Tab-separated table of C-alpha atoms and ligand atoms in Angstrom:
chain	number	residue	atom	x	y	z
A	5	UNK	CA	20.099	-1.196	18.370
A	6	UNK	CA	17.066	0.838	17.512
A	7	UNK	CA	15.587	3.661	20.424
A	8	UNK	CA	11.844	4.679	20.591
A	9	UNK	CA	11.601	8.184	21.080
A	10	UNK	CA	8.771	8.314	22.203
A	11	UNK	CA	8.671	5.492	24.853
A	12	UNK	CA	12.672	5.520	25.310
A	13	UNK	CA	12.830	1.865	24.496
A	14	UNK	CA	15.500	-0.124	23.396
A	15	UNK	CA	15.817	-2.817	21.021
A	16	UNK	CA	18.361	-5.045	19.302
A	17	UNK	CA	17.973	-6.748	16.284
A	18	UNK	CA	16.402	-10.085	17.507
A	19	UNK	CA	14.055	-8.531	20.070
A	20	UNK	CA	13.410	-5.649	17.115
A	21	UNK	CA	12.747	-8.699	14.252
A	22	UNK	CA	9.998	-10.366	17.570
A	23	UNK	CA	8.542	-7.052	18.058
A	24	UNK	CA	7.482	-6.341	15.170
A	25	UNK	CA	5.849	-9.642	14.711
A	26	UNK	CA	3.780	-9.769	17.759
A	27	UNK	CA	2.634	-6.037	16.697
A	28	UNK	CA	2.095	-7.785	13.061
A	29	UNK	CA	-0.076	-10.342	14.479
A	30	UNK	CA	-1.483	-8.072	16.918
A	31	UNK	CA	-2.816	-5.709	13.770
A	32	UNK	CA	-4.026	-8.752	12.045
A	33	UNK	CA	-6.249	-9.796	14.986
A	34	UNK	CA	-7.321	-6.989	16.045
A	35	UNK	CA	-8.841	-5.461	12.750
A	36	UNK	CA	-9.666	-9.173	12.097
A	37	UNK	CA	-8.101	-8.887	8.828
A	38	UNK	CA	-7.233	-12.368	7.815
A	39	UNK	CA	-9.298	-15.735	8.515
A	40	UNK	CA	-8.477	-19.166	8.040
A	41	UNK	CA	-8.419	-20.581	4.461
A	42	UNK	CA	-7.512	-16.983	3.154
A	43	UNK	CA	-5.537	-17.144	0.326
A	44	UNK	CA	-3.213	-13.683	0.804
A	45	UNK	CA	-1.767	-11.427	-1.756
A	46	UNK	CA	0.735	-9.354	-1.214
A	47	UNK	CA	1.227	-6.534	-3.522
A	48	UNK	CA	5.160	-6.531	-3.745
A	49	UNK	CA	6.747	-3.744	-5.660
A	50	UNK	CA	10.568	-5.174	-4.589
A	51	UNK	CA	11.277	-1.722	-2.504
A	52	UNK	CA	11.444	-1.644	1.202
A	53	UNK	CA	7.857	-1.435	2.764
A	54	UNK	CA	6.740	-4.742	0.492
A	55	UNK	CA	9.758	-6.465	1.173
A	56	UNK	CA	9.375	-6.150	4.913
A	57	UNK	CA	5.483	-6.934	4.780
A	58	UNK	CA	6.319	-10.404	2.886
A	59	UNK	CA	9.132	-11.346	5.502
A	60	UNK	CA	6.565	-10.929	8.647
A	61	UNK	CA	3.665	-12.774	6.670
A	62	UNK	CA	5.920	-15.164	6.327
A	63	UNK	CA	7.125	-15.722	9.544
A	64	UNK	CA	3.403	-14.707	11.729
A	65	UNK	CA	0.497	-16.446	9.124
A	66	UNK	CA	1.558	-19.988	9.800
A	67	UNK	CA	-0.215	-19.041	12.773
A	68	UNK	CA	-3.910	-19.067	11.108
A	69	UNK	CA	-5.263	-22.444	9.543
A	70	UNK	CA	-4.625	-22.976	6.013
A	71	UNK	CA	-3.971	-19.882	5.277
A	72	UNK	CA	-1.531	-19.306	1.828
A	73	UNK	CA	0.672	-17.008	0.440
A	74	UNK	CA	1.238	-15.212	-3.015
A	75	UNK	CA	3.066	-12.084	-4.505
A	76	UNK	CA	1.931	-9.830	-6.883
A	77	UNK	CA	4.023	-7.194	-9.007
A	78	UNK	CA	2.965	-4.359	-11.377
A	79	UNK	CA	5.447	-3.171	-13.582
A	80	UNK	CA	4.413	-0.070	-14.676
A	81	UNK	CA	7.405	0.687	-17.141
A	82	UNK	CA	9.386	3.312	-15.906
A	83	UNK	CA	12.965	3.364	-16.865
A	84	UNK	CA	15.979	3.343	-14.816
A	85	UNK	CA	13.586	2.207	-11.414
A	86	UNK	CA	11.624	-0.804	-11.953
A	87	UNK	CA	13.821	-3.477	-13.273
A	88	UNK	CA	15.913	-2.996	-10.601
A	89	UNK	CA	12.915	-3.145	-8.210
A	90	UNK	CA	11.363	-6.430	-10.328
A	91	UNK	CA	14.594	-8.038	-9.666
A	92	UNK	CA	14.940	-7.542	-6.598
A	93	UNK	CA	11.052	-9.075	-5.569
A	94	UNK	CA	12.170	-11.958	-7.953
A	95	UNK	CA	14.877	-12.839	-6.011
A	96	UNK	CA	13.055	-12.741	-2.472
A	97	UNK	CA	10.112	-14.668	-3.340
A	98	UNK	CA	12.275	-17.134	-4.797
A	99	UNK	CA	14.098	-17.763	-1.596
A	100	UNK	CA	11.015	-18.093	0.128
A	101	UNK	CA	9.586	-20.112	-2.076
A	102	UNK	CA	6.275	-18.487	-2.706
A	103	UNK	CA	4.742	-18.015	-5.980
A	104	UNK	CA	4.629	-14.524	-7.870
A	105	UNK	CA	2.717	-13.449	-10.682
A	106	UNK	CA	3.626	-10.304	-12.176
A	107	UNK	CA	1.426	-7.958	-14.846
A	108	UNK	CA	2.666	-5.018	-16.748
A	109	UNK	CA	0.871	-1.749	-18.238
A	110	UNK	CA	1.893	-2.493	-21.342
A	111	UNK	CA	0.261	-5.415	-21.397
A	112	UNK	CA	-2.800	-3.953	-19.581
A	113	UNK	CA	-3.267	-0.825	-20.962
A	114	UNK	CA	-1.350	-0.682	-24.084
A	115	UNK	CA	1.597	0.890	-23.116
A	116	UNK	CA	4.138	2.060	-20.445
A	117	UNK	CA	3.660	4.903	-17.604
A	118	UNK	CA	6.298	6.931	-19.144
A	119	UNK	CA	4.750	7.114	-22.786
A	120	UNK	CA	1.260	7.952	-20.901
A	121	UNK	CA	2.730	10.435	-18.499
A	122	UNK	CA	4.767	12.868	-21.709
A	123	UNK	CA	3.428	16.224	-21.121
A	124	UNK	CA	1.704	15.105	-17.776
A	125	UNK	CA	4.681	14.499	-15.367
A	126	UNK	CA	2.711	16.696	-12.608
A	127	UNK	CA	-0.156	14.261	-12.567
A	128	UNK	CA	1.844	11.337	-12.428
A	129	UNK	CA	0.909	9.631	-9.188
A	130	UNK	CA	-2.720	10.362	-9.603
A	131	UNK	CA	-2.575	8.601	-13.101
A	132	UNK	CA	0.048	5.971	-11.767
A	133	UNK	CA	-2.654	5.217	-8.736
A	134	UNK	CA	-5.410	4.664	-10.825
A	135	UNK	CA	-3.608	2.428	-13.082
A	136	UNK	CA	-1.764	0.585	-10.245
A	137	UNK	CA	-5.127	-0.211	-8.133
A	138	UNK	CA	-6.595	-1.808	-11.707
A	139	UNK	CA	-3.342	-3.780	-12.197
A	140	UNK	CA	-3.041	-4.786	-8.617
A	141	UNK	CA	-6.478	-5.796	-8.378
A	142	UNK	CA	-6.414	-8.093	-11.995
A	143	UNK	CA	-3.196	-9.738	-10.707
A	144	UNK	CA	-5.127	-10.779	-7.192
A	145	UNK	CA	-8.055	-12.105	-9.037
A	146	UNK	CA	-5.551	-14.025	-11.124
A	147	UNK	CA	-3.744	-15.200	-8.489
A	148	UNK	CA	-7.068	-16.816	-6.527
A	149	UNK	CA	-6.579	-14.348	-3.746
A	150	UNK	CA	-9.005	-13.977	-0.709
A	151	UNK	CA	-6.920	-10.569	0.233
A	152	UNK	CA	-4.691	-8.184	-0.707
A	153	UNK	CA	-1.900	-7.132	1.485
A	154	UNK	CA	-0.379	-3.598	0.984
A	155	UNK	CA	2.746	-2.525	2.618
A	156	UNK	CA	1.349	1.162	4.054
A	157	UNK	CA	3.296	1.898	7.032
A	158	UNK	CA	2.315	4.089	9.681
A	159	UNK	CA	4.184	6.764	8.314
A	160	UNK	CA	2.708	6.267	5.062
A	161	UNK	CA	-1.246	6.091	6.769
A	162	UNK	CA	-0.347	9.015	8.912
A	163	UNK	CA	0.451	11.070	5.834
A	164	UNK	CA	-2.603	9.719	3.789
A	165	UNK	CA	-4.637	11.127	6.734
A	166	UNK	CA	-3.424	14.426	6.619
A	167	UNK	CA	-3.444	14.536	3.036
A	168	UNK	CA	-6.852	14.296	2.363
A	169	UNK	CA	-7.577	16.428	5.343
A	170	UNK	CA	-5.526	19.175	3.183
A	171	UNK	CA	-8.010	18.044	0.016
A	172	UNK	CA	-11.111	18.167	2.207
A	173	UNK	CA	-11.727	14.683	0.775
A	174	UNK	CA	-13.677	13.368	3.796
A	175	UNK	CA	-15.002	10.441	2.464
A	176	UNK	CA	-11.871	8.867	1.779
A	177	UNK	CA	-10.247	10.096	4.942
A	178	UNK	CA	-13.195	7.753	6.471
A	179	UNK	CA	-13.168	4.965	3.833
A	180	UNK	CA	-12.504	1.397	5.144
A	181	UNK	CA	-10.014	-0.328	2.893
A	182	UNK	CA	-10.601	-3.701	4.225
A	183	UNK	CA	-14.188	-3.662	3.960
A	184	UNK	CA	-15.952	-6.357	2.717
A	185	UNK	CA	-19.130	-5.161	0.059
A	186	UNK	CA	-18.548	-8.206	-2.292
A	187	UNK	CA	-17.535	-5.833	-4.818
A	188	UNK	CA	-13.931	-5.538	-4.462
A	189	UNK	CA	-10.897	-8.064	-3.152
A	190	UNK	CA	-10.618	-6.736	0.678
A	191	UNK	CA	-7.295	-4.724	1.151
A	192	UNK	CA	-5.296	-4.965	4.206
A	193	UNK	CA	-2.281	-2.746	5.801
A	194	UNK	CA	-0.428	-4.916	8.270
A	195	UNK	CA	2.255	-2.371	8.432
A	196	UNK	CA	-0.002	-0.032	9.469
A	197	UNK	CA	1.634	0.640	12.848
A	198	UNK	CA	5.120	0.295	12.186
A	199	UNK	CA	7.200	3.320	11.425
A	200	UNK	CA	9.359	3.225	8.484
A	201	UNK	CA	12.337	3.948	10.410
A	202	UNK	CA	11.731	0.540	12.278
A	203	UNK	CA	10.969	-1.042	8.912
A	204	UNK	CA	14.352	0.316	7.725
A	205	UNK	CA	16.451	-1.288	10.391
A	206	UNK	CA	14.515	-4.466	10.423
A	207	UNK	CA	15.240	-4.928	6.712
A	208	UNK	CA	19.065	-3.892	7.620
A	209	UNK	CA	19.550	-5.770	10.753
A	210	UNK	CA	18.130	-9.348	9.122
A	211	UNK	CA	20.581	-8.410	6.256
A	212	UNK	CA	17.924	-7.991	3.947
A	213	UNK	CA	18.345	-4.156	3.305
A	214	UNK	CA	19.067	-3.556	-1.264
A	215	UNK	CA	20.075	0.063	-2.011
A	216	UNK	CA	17.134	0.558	-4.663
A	217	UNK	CA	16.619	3.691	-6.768
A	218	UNK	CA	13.867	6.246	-6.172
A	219	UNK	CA	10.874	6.450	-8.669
A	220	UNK	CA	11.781	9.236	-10.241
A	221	UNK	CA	8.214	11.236	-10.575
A	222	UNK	CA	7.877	10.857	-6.404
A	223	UNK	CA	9.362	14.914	-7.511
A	224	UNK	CA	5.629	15.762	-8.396
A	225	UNK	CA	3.897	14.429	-5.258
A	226	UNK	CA	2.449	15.722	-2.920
A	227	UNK	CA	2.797	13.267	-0.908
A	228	UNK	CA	6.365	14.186	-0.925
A	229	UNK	CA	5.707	17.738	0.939
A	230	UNK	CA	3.590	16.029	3.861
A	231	UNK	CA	6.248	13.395	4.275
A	232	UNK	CA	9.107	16.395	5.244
A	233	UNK	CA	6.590	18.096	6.981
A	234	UNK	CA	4.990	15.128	9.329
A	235	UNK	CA	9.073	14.051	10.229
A	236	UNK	CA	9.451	17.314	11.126
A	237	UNK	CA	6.673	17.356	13.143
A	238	UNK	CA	7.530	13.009	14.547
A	239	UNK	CA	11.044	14.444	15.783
A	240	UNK	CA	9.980	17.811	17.413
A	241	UNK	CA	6.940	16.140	19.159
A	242	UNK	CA	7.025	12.193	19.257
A	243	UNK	CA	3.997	10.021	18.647
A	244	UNK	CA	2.268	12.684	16.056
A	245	UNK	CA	1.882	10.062	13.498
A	246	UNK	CA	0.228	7.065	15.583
A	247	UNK	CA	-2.131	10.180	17.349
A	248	UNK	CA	-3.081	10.973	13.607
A	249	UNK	CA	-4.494	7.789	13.076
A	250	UNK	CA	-5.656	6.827	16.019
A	251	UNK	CA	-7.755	9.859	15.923
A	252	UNK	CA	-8.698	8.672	11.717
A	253	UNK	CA	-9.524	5.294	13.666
A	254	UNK	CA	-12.146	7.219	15.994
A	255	UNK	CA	-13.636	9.236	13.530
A	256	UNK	CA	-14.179	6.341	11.547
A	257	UNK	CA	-15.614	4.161	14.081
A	258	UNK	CA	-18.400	7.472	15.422
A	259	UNK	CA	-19.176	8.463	12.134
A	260	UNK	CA	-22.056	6.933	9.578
A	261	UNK	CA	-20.133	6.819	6.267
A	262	UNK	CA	-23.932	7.092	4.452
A	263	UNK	CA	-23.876	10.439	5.609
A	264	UNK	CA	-20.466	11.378	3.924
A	265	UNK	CA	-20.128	8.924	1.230
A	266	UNK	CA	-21.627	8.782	-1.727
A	267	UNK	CA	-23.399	4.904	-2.317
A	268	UNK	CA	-21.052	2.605	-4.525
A	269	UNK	CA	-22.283	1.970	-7.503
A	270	UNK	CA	-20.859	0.097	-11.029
A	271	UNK	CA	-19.186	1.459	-13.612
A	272	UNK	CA	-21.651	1.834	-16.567
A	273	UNK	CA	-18.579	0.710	-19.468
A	274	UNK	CA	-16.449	-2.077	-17.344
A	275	UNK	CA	-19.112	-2.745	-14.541
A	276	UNK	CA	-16.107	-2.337	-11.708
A	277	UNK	CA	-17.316	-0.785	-8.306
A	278	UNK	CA	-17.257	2.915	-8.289
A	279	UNK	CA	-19.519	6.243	-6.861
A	280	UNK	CA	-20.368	7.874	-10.326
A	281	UNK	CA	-21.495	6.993	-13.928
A	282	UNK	CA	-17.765	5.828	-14.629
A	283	UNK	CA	-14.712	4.532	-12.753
A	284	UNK	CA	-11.771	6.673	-12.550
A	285	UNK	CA	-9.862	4.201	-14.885
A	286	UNK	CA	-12.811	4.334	-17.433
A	287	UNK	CA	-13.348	8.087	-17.097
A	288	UNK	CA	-8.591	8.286	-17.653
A	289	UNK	CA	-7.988	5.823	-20.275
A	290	UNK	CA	-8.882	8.093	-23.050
A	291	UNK	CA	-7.450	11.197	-21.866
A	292	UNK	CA	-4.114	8.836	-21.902
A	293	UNK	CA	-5.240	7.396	-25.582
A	294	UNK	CA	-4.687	4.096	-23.735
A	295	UNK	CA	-5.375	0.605	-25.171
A	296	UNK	CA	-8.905	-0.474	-23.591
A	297	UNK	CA	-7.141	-4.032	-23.169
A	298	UNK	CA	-7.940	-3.869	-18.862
A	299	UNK	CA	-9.734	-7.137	-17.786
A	300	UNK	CA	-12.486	-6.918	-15.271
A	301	UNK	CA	-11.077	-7.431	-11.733
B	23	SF4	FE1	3.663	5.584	-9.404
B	23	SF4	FE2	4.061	7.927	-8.094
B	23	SF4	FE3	4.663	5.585	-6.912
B	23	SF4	FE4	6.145	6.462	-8.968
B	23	SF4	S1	5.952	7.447	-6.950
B	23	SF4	S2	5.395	4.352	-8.681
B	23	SF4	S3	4.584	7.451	-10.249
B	23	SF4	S4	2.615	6.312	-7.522
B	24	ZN	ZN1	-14.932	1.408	-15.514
């Protein structure tokens, strides 16, 4: 049985598993972000979030006409986390029965995230994110995707929004993920109104919950200070995260992202979208003394 604290509502674990795949579908229609004939991604790292997002595509997008299914991985190489994490998306998508394509930094960029991040453990989700959203975005391309699907869960989008409020980084507290320029595979967050605490006892209740380790640079994040903070804030004063966004959603929808943003442009070495003379991964690879081996996406 899981209680809402903010509306007092109780579920159990059938009623919990149907709720959150009406408010799955819901999303979906509602930011229109799947069509017939898509061909959906979903970027599935093995841990909790990507785990649950696979289950409810699974169950909810028989719903929309021809519509298919496909899992991508990124193993970044970092010891004593991912293999557990790689086996544990192998297993699922072999149960379902959905195909799974997998690409590594080694074989992308030379080497693993733990050689590149000696000396730079601070950095390391700034460097990991750059290198993840090139990987990511080769293995959808390779995969034939229409979209990719990213487990972000309201928790997670509630922090992002705060986060770059703390950076003054405007333009990306407005940018639209899922929108379609031609220049990029359009991203989508299904999750994006489900709190991880639901996700946590959906994945327990349908049995489905794998004790997995914790990356172990999440240390360096910041991330990792908003997250205690925002909790603190959720329990003291209920519905703080889904007012964050909603208020993100608003400012978003009134403002004219010309004004804010700067044009996208390409990159002038590996032609990828981007808003200066290079991409971030073209403007980082060097600093890491990385391979050059990354394939257009
Ligand atoms: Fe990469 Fe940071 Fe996530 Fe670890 S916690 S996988 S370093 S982004
Ligand atoms: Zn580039």
């Amino acid at each position: 049985m899981i209680r809402d604290r903010e509306t007092g509502r109780e579920l159990c674990a059938d009623h919990l598993r149907e709720d959150l795949e009406a408010r799955v579908r819901a999303t979906i229609r509602s930011h229109g972000m799947v069509r017939d004939g898509d061909r959906i991604a979903v970027a599935l790292s093995g841990g909790k979030d990507s785990t649950a997002l696979l289950l409810l595509l699974h169950a909810v997008l028989p719903e929309w006409k021809g519509v298919s299914l496909v899992a991508v991985t990124v193993d970044e190489g970092i010891a004593g986390y991912r293999d557990e994490t790689l086996g544990a998306a192998e297993r699922l998508v072999a149960g379902l029965g959905i195909g799974h394509r997998t690409v590594s930094f080694r074989d992308l960029f030379g080497d693993t995230l733990d050689t590149f991040l000696r000396g730079r453990e601070e950095r390391a989700c700034s460097i990991c994110g750059i290198l993840r959203k090139k990987a990511i975005a080769v293995a959808a391309r390779e995969a034939g995707a229409s979209r990719l699907a990213t487990g972000h869960n309201l928790d997670d989008e509630a922090q992002s929004v705060l986060m770059n409020a703390l950076r003054g980084d405007l333009p990306r507290l407005v940018r639209e993920s899922g929108e379609e320029t031609g220049l990029f595979i359009p991203r989508i967050k299904p999750l994006r109104d489900i709190a991880e605490k639901e996700i946590a006892v959906y994945l327990a209740t349908q049995g489905r919950w794998t004790e997995l380790p914790e990356c172990p640079y999440t240390q360096y994040a910041l991330r990792a200070e908003v997250r205690t903070l925002l909790s603190g804030f959720e329990y003291r004063h209920p519905g703080t995260m889904k007012r964050l966004l909603a208020s993100r959603d608003i400012l978003k929808r009134s403002i004219r992202k010309e004004a804010i943003a700067p044009p996208i442009r390409r990159c002038t070495r590996c032609g990828d979208p981007c808003s200066g003379e290079l991409c971030q991964l073209c403007a980082l690879l060097p600093s890491l003394g990385a391979g050059d081996r990354h394939r257009h996406a």
